[in-house]
Amino acid sequence: MIWWLGLVARAFQASGSAVSAVPLCMATLREQLEARERDILAPQAAKSADSRGRLRPEKEDDVRPAFQRDRDRIIHCKAFRRLKHKTQVFFAPTGDHYRTRLTHTLEVSQIARTIAKVLRLHEELTEAIALGHDLGHTPFGHAGERVIDTLVPGGFNHYEQSLRIVDVLENDGRGLNLTWEVRDGIAKHSKGKSGAPVGLTGTLRASTIEGQIMRVADLIAYVNHDIDDATRAGLLKPEDLPTEPVAILGGSSSARIATLVKDVVTESLAGNLTEIRMSDRVLKAVLDLRSFLFDAVYENTIATAEFKKATGILTGLWEKVRERPEEFLDLKTIENEGHFLAGMTDRYAVRLYEQLFIPKPWAIE
Ligand code: MG
């Protein structure tokens, strides 16, 4: 028996596999998948078995490697389901075809996985970060985030809240206990109005190359779907788009996404996958489109008119909840009123405001 194990181990060494200590016939299904990752993925890719681990140590799953397990935990959490009733750009649109924060998240995930797959990076790690990146978004989009930032002592931003949700708030205060790599990617995804999607250094840059995909995938997704939604809403006509970026990237969403993804992939490969890259020309074109969208859509007075009301709603709720926290907060799981407000969907906030501030007509005849 011992000579046979020795043969198997030598065969693994000969094939260059790093799992020589565990013959496949004895490995769990998870270990077989981990071995497959080493065989298939690029050397620069993150590997499940090399994860820096979880906040609290846990027994490994028999079937799923760590990053796959994290992806599943995010999909099954409550904050993920709430994304379906949170604003992307347009407040509670009645049309069925507008994006919500949930469909935005799915489009980011799709683009990110396309990039990860062709670069032979870890698809499930990429997907987990993408599905978790916007969990901390407030009701009423970025307008809601700005209001909550002024209300909460010490300020508020959605990417820190995304991390707080997966670390603490979900699962009745126990959090999802995700791996370090997924948490790092979620914490470092956000660019803001003028942040760079590539070329970051130091603490701003995700530690895994999978995490670095998120900034470009997020940008590629929202620039294109927001043009589509703004056109649907009558705020834009295709001919309003700036001509130079359109000439470089393409005349339709799908053409632009294809150009952008191809650029990310070829430039990152040319740089030997040391980091996620874009060419200067394509990067400038997409950033020009983003600036155009800020003026034409995100800060457009017609599109943002309803958000002024969001300020009144959130400020009113904040004051009421602070007056009577025991009535609204489960103090075991929600640390403060800001987290309660931030977790609300648009419609929950509107309903609660109506309940607390709008007198009901007398209904008994
Ligand atoms: Mg996003």
mmCIF file with all atom_site columns, N, CA, C and O in Angstrom, residues 232-265:
data_model
loop_
_atom_site.group_PDB
_atom_site.id
_atom_site.type_symbol
_atom_site.label_atom_id
_atom_site.label_alt_id
_atom_site.label_comp_id
_atom_site.label_asym_id
_atom_site.label_entity_id
_atom_site.label_seq_id
_atom_site.pdbx_PDB_ins_code
_atom_site.Cartn_x
_atom_site.Cartn_y
_atom_site.Cartn_z
_atom_site.occupancy
_atom_site.B_iso_or_equiv
_atom_site.pdbx_formal_charge
_atom_site.auth_seq_id
_atom_site.auth_comp_id
_atom_site.auth_asym_id
_atom_site.auth_atom_id
_atom_site.pdbx_PDB_model_num
ATOM 1   N N  . ARG A 1 232 ? -34.216 55.347 -22.343 1.00 0.00 ? 232 ARG A N  1
ATOM 2   C CA . ARG A 1 232 ? -35.578 54.845 -22.135 1.00 0.00 ? 232 ARG A CA 1
ATOM 3   C C  . ARG A 1 232 ? -36.426 55.903 -21.419 1.00 0.00 ? 232 ARG A C  1
ATOM 4   O O  . ARG A 1 232 ? -37.611 56.069 -21.708 1.00 0.00 ? 232 ARG A O  1
ATOM 5   N N  . ALA A 1 233 ? -35.794 56.634 -20.499 1.00 0.00 ? 233 ALA A N  1
ATOM 6   C CA . ALA A 1 233 ? -36.520 57.632 -19.707 1.00 0.00 ? 233 ALA A CA 1
ATOM 7   C C  . ALA A 1 233 ? -36.730 58.933 -20.468 1.00 0.00 ? 233 ALA A C  1
ATOM 8   O O  . ALA A 1 233 ? -37.378 59.855 -19.958 1.00 0.00 ? 233 ALA A O  1
ATOM 9   N N  . GLY A 1 234 ? -36.159 59.048 -21.681 1.00 0.00 ? 234 GLY A N  1
ATOM 10  C CA . GLY A 1 234 ? -36.327 60.264 -22.475 1.00 0.00 ? 234 GLY A CA 1
ATOM 11  C C  . GLY A 1 234 ? -35.366 61.382 -22.092 1.00 0.00 ? 234 GLY A C  1
ATOM 12  O O  . GLY A 1 234 ? -35.504 62.506 -22.570 1.00 0.00 ? 234 GLY A O  1
ATOM 13  N N  . LEU A 1 235 ? -34.365 61.085 -21.252 1.00 0.00 ? 235 LEU A N  1
ATOM 14  C CA . LEU A 1 235 ? -33.393 62.121 -20.871 1.00 0.00 ? 235 LEU A CA 1
ATOM 15  C C  . LEU A 1 235 ? -32.299 62.278 -21.915 1.00 0.00 ? 235 LEU A C  1
ATOM 16  O O  . LEU A 1 235 ? -31.640 63.302 -21.996 1.00 0.00 ? 235 LEU A O  1
ATOM 17  N N  . LEU A 1 236 ? -32.078 61.227 -22.674 1.00 0.00 ? 236 LEU A N  1
ATOM 18  C CA . LEU A 1 236 ? -30.995 61.213 -23.662 1.00 0.00 ? 236 LEU A CA 1
ATOM 19  C C  . LEU A 1 236 ? -31.514 60.692 -24.984 1.00 0.00 ? 236 LEU A C  1
ATOM 20  O O  . LEU A 1 236 ? -32.427 59.861 -25.012 1.00 0.00 ? 236 LEU A O  1
ATOM 21  N N  . LYS A 1 237 ? -30.873 61.151 -26.049 1.00 0.00 ? 237 LYS A N  1
ATOM 22  C CA . LYS A 1 237 ? -31.059 60.498 -27.351 1.00 0.00 ? 237 LYS A CA 1
ATOM 23  C C  . LYS A 1 237 ? -29.686 59.972 -27.766 1.00 0.00 ? 237 LYS A C  1
ATOM 24  O O  . LYS A 1 237 ? -28.670 60.578 -27.375 1.00 0.00 ? 237 LYS A O  1
ATOM 25  N N  . PRO A 1 238 ? -29.638 58.880 -28.518 1.00 0.00 ? 238 PRO A N  1
ATOM 26  C CA . PRO A 1 238 ? -28.318 58.325 -28.874 1.00 0.00 ? 238 PRO A CA 1
ATOM 27  C C  . PRO A 1 238 ? -27.391 59.386 -29.461 1.00 0.00 ? 238 PRO A C  1
ATOM 28  O O  . PRO A 1 238 ? -26.184 59.377 -29.205 1.00 0.00 ? 238 PRO A O  1
ATOM 29  N N  . GLU A 1 239 ? -27.956 60.343 -30.224 1.00 0.00 ? 239 GLU A N  1
ATOM 30  C CA . GLU A 1 239 ? -27.090 61.358 -30.863 1.00 0.00 ? 239 GLU A CA 1
ATOM 31  C C  . GLU A 1 239 ? -26.545 62.386 -29.858 1.00 0.00 ? 239 GLU A C  1
ATOM 32  O O  . GLU A 1 239 ? -25.682 63.194 -30.201 1.00 0.00 ? 239 GLU A O  1
ATOM 33  N N  . ASP A 1 240 ? -27.065 62.380 -28.607 1.00 0.00 ? 240 ASP A N  1
ATOM 34  C CA . ASP A 1 240 ? -26.532 63.302 -27.598 1.00 0.00 ? 240 ASP A CA 1
ATOM 35  C C  . ASP A 1 240 ? -25.175 62.848 -27.049 1.00 0.00 ? 240 ASP A C  1
ATOM 36  O O  . ASP A 1 240 ? -24.442 63.639 -26.459 1.00 0.00 ? 240 ASP A O  1
ATOM 37  N N  . LEU A 1 241 ? -24.867 61.553 -27.216 1.00 0.00 ? 241 LEU A N  1
ATOM 38  C CA . LEU A 1 241 ? -23.623 61.031 -26.631 1.00 0.00 ? 241 LEU A CA 1
ATOM 39  C C  . LEU A 1 241 ? -22.418 61.697 -27.285 1.00 0.00 ? 241 LEU A C  1
ATOM 40  O O  . LEU A 1 241 ? -22.438 61.997 -28.480 1.00 0.00 ? 241 LEU A O  1
ATOM 41  N N  . PRO A 1 242 ? -21.351 61.959 -26.522 1.00 0.00 ? 242 PRO A N  1
ATOM 42  C CA . PRO A 1 242 ? -20.165 62.598 -27.105 1.00 0.00 ? 242 PRO A CA 1
ATOM 43  C C  . PRO A 1 242 ? -19.577 61.721 -28.213 1.00 0.00 ? 242 PRO A C  1
ATOM 44  O O  . PRO A 1 242 ? -19.485 60.502 -28.063 1.00 0.00 ? 242 PRO A O  1
ATOM 45  N N  . THR A 1 243 ? -19.194 62.366 -29.328 1.00 0.00 ? 243 THR A N  1
ATOM 46  C CA . THR A 1 243 ? -18.861 61.591 -30.535 1.00 0.00 ? 243 THR A CA 1
ATOM 47  C C  . THR A 1 243 ? -17.542 60.808 -30.412 1.00 0.00 ? 243 THR A C  1
ATOM 48  O O  . THR A 1 243 ? -17.463 59.679 -30.873 1.00 0.00 ? 243 THR A O  1
ATOM 49  N N  . GLU A 1 244 ? -16.542 61.403 -29.775 1.00 0.00 ? 244 GLU A N  1
ATOM 50  C CA . GLU A 1 244 ? -15.244 60.718 -29.775 1.00 0.00 ? 244 GLU A CA 1
ATOM 51  C C  . GLU A 1 244 ? -15.269 59.394 -28.994 1.00 0.00 ? 244 GLU A C  1
ATOM 52  O O  . GLU A 1 244 ? -14.835 58.357 -29.513 1.00 0.00 ? 244 GLU A O  1
ATOM 53  N N  . PRO A 1 245 ? -15.801 59.399 -27.741 1.00 0.00 ? 245 PRO A N  1
ATOM 54  C CA . PRO A 1 245 ? -15.875 58.109 -27.033 1.00 0.00 ? 245 PRO A CA 1
ATOM 55  C C  . PRO A 1 245 ? -16.705 57.071 -27.787 1.00 0.00 ? 245 PRO A C  1
ATOM 56  O O  . PRO A 1 245 ? -16.341 55.881 -27.811 1.00 0.00 ? 245 PRO A O  1
ATOM 57  N N  . VAL A 1 246 ? -17.788 57.532 -28.435 1.00 0.00 ? 246 VAL A N  1
ATOM 58  C CA . VAL A 1 246 ? -18.622 56.581 -29.167 1.00 0.00 ? 246 VAL A CA 1
ATOM 59  C C  . VAL A 1 246 ? -17.857 56.021 -30.362 1.00 0.00 ? 246 VAL A C  1
ATOM 60  O O  . VAL A 1 246 ? -17.935 54.820 -30.663 1.00 0.00 ? 246 VAL A O  1
ATOM 61  N N  . ALA A 1 247 ? -17.064 56.876 -31.033 1.00 0.00 ? 247 ALA A N  1
ATOM 62  C CA . ALA A 1 247 ? -16.273 56.401 -32.178 1.00 0.00 ? 247 ALA A CA 1
ATOM 63  C C  . ALA A 1 247 ? -15.256 55.349 -31.726 1.00 0.00 ? 247 ALA A C  1
ATOM 64  O O  . ALA A 1 247 ? -14.982 54.380 -32.431 1.00 0.00 ? 247 ALA A O  1
ATOM 65  N N  . ILE A 1 248 ? -14.714 55.523 -30.523 1.00 0.00 ? 248 ILE A N  1
ATOM 66  C CA . ILE A 1 248 ? -13.700 54.572 -30.032 1.00 0.00 ? 248 ILE A CA 1
ATOM 67  C C  . ILE A 1 248 ? -14.347 53.300 -29.488 1.00 0.00 ? 248 ILE A C  1
ATOM 68  O O  . ILE A 1 248 ? -13.908 52.182 -29.754 1.00 0.00 ? 248 ILE A O  1
ATOM 69  N N  . LEU A 1 249 ? -15.439 53.467 -28.727 1.00 0.00 ? 249 LEU A N  1
ATOM 70  C CA . LEU A 1 249 ? -16.004 52.318 -27.996 1.00 0.00 ? 249 LEU A CA 1
ATOM 71  C C  . LEU A 1 249 ? -17.101 51.589 -28.765 1.00 0.00 ? 249 LEU A C  1
ATOM 72  O O  . LEU A 1 249 ? -17.275 50.378 -28.596 1.00 0.00 ? 249 LEU A O  1
ATOM 73  N N  . GLY A 1 250 ? -17.869 52.313 -29.548 1.00 0.00 ? 250 GLY A N  1
ATOM 74  C CA . GLY A 1 250 ? -18.950 51.679 -30.294 1.00 0.00 ? 250 GLY A CA 1
ATOM 75  C C  . GLY A 1 250 ? -20.271 52.411 -30.105 1.00 0.00 ? 250 GLY A C  1
ATOM 76  O O  . GLY A 1 250 ? -20.430 53.177 -29.159 1.00 0.00 ? 250 GLY A O  1
ATOM 77  N N  . GLY A 1 251 ? -21.197 52.146 -31.020 1.00 0.00 ? 251 GLY A N  1
ATOM 78  C CA . GLY A 1 251 ? -22.453 52.891 -31.048 1.00 0.00 ? 251 GLY A CA 1
ATOM 79  C C  . GLY A 1 251 ? -23.570 52.264 -30.227 1.00 0.00 ? 251 GLY A C  1
ATOM 80  O O  . GLY A 1 251 ? -24.641 52.849 -30.078 1.00 0.00 ? 251 GLY A O  1
ATOM 81  N N  . SER A 1 252 ? -23.370 51.058 -29.706 1.00 0.00 ? 252 SER A N  1
ATOM 82  C CA . SER A 1 252 ? -24.415 50.414 -28.902 1.00 0.00 ? 252 SER A CA 1
ATOM 83  C C  . SER A 1 252 ? -23.791 49.911 -27.610 1.00 0.00 ? 252 SER A C  1
ATOM 84  O O  . SER A 1 252 ? -22.563 49.768 -27.508 1.00 0.00 ? 252 SER A O  1
ATOM 85  N N  . SER A 1 253 ? -24.664 49.591 -26.627 1.00 0.00 ? 253 SER A N  1
ATOM 86  C CA . SER A 1 253 ? -24.157 49.068 -25.350 1.00 0.00 ? 253 SER A CA 1
ATOM 87  C C  . SER A 1 253 ? -23.328 47.809 -25.569 1.00 0.00 ? 253 SER A C  1
ATOM 88  O O  . SER A 1 253 ? -22.231 47.672 -25.017 1.00 0.00 ? 253 SER A O  1
ATOM 89  N N  . SER A 1 254 ? -23.862 46.890 -26.383 1.00 0.00 ? 254 SER A N  1
ATOM 90  C CA . SER A 1 254 ? -23.141 45.617 -26.526 1.00 0.00 ? 254 SER A CA 1
ATOM 91  C C  . SER A 1 254 ? -21.805 45.830 -27.232 1.00 0.00 ? 254 SER A C  1
ATOM 92  O O  . SER A 1 254 ? -20.797 45.205 -26.853 1.00 0.00 ? 254 SER A O  1
ATOM 93  N N  . ALA A 1 255 ? -21.760 46.737 -28.222 1.00 0.00 ? 255 ALA A N  1
ATOM 94  C CA . ALA A 1 255 ? -20.483 47.010 -28.907 1.00 0.00 ? 255 ALA A CA 1
ATOM 95  C C  . ALA A 1 255 ? -19.495 47.636 -27.927 1.00 0.00 ? 255 ALA A C  1
ATOM 96  O O  . ALA A 1 255 ? -18.309 47.281 -27.899 1.00 0.00 ? 255 ALA A O  1
ATOM 97  N N  . ARG A 1 256 ? -19.980 48.559 -27.105 1.00 0.00 ? 256 ARG A N  1
ATOM 98  C CA . ARG A 1 256 ? -19.075 49.223 -26.145 1.00 0.00 ? 256 ARG A CA 1
ATOM 99  C C  . ARG A 1 256 ? -18.560 48.231 -25.093 1.00 0.00 ? 256 ARG A C  1
ATOM 100 O O  . ARG A 1 256 ? -17.381 48.229 -24.752 1.00 0.00 ? 256 ARG A O  1
ATOM 101 N N  . ILE A 1 257 ? -19.460 47.387 -24.574 1.00 0.00 ? 257 ILE A N  1
ATOM 102 C CA . ILE A 1 257 ? -19.026 46.402 -23.561 1.00 0.00 ? 257 ILE A CA 1
ATOM 103 C C  . ILE A 1 257 ? -17.967 45.475 -24.173 1.00 0.00 ? 257 ILE A C  1
ATOM 104 O O  . ILE A 1 257 ? -16.942 45.186 -23.560 1.00 0.00 ? 257 ILE A O  1
ATOM 105 N N  . ALA A 1 258 ? -18.202 45.054 -25.431 1.00 0.00 ? 258 ALA A N  1
ATOM 106 C CA . ALA A 1 258 ? -17.236 44.157 -26.092 1.00 0.00 ? 258 ALA A CA 1
ATOM 107 C C  . ALA A 1 258 ? -15.882 44.842 -26.234 1.00 0.00 ? 258 ALA A C  1
ATOM 108 O O  . ALA A 1 258 ? -14.831 44.245 -25.937 1.00 0.00 ? 258 ALA A O  1
ATOM 109 N N  . THR A 1 259 ? -15.872 46.118 -26.674 1.00 0.00 ? 259 THR A N  1
ATOM 110 C CA . THR A 1 259 ? -14.597 46.841 -26.830 1.00 0.00 ? 259 THR A CA 1
ATOM 111 C C  . THR A 1 259 ? -13.877 46.951 -25.489 1.00 0.00 ? 259 THR A C  1
ATOM 112 O O  . THR A 1 259 ? -12.662 46.726 -25.389 1.00 0.00 ? 259 THR A O  1
ATOM 113 N N  . LEU A 1 260 ? -14.637 47.306 -24.456 1.00 0.00 ? 260 LEU A N  1
ATOM 114 C CA . LEU A 1 260 ? -14.034 47.528 -23.138 1.00 0.00 ? 260 LEU A CA 1
ATOM 115 C C  . LEU A 1 260 ? -13.473 46.235 -22.556 1.00 0.00 ? 260 LEU A C  1
ATOM 116 O O  . LEU A 1 260 ? -12.350 46.201 -22.046 1.00 0.00 ? 260 LEU A O  1
ATOM 117 N N  . VAL A 1 261 ? -14.260 45.164 -22.642 1.00 0.00 ? 261 VAL A N  1
ATOM 118 C CA . VAL A 1 261 ? -13.807 43.882 -22.086 1.00 0.00 ? 261 VAL A CA 1
ATOM 119 C C  . VAL A 1 261 ? -12.555 43.411 -22.833 1.00 0.00 ? 261 VAL A C  1
ATOM 120 O O  . VAL A 1 261 ? -11.573 42.972 -22.223 1.00 0.00 ? 261 VAL A O  1
ATOM 121 N N  . LYS A 1 262 ? -12.585 43.524 -24.162 1.00 0.00 ? 262 LYS A N  1
ATOM 122 C CA . LYS A 1 262 ? -11.438 43.085 -24.962 1.00 0.00 ? 262 LYS A CA 1
ATOM 123 C C  . LYS A 1 262 ? -10.193 43.890 -24.589 1.00 0.00 ? 262 LYS A C  1
ATOM 124 O O  . LYS A 1 262 ? -9.091  43.360 -24.490 1.00 0.00 ? 262 LYS A O  1
ATOM 125 N N  . ASP A 1 263 ? -10.373 45.181 -24.370 1.00 0.00 ? 263 ASP A N  1
ATOM 126 C CA . ASP A 1 263 ? -9.237  46.037 -24.004 1.00 0.00 ? 263 ASP A CA 1
ATOM 127 C C  . ASP A 1 263 ? -8.656  45.615 -22.643 1.00 0.00 ? 263 ASP A C  1
ATOM 128 O O  . ASP A 1 263 ? -7.435  45.485 -22.500 1.00 0.00 ? 263 ASP A O  1
ATOM 129 N N  . VAL A 1 264 ? -9.528  45.392 -21.666 1.00 0.00 ? 264 VAL A N  1
ATOM 130 C CA . VAL A 1 264 ? -9.067  44.979 -20.333 1.00 0.00 ? 264 VAL A CA 1
ATOM 131 C C  . VAL A 1 264 ? -8.279  43.668 -20.440 1.00 0.00 ? 264 VAL A C  1
ATOM 132 O O  . VAL A 1 264 ? -7.190  43.519 -19.875 1.00 0.00 ? 264 VAL A O  1
ATOM 133 N N  . VAL A 1 265 ? -8.825  42.732 -21.192 1.00 0.00 ? 265 VAL A N  1
ATOM 134 C CA . VAL A 1 265 ? -8.211  41.405 -21.288 1.00 0.00 ? 265 VAL A CA 1
ATOM 135 C C  . VAL A 1 265 ? -6.863  41.473 -21.996 1.00 0.00 ? 265 VAL A C  1
ATOM 136 O O  . VAL A 1 265 ? -5.853  40.952 -21.502 1.00 0.00 ? 265 VAL A O  1
#
